[in-house]
Tab-separated table of C-alpha atoms in Angstrom:
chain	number	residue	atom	x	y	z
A	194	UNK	CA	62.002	120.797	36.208
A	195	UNK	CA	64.132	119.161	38.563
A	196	UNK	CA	68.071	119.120	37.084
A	197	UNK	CA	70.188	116.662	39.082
A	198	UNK	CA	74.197	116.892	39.178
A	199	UNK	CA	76.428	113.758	39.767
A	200	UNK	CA	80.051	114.736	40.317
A	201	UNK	CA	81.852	110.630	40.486
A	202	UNK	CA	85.110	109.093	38.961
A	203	UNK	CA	84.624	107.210	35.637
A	204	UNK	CA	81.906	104.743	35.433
A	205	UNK	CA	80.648	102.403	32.572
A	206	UNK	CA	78.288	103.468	30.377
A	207	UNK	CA	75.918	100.060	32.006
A	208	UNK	CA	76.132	101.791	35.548
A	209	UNK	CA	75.558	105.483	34.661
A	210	UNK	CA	72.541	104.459	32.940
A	211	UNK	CA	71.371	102.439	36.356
A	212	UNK	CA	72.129	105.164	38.166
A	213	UNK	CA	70.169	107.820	35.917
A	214	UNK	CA	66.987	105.686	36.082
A	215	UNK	CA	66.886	105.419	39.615
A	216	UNK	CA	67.332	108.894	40.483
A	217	UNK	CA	64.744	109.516	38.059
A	218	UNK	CA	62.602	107.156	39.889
A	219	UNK	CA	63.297	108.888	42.764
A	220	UNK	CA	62.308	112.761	41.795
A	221	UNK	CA	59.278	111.120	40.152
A	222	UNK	CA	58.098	109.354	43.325
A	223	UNK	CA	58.915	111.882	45.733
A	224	UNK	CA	57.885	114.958	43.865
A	225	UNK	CA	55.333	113.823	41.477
A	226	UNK	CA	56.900	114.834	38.343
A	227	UNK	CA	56.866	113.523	35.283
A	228	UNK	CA	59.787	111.426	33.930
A	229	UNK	CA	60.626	113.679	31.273
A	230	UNK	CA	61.141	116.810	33.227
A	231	UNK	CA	63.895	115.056	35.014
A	232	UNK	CA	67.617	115.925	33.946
A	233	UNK	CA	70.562	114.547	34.965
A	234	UNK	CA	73.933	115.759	34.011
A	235	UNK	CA	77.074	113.420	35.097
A	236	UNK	CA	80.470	114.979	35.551
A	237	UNK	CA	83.266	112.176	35.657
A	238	UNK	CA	86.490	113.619	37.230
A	239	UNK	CA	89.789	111.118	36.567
A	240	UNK	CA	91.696	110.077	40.004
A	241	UNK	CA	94.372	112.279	39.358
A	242	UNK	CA	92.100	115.363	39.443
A	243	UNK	CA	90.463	114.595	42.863
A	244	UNK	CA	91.927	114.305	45.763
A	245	UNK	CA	90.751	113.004	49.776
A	246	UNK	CA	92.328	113.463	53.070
A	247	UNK	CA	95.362	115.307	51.689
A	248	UNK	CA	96.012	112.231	49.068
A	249	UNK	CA	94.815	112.256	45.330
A	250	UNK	CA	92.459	108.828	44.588
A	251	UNK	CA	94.888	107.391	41.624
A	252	UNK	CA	97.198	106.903	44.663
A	253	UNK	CA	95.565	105.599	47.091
A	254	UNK	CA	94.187	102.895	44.916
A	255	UNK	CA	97.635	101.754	43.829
């Protein structure tokens, strides 16, 4: 059973639910599983926990 980890800032509920059908699209198509062994787990972290190039997100987006 394929188990699928998606570490992103917060997201609507509308877009995580895009994004869970496609990837389970994806594992189905290109490993011939069925739908329901497919698991996706979604781990939001805030801007202020995550940090690029030195600089955390919530301040390079203000």
């Amino acid at each position: 059973m394929p188990i699928v980890t998606v570490q992103q800032g917060p997201r609507s509920v509308e877009l995580k639910r895009e994004l869970v059908a496609k990837i389970t699209d994806a594992f189905v198509d290109a490993l011939k599983v069925p739908a329901d062994t497919v698991q996706v787990w979604i781990q939001e972290t805030p801007a202020e926990n995550w940090a690029v190039a030195g600089r955390l997100i919530a301040d390079r987006t203000n």
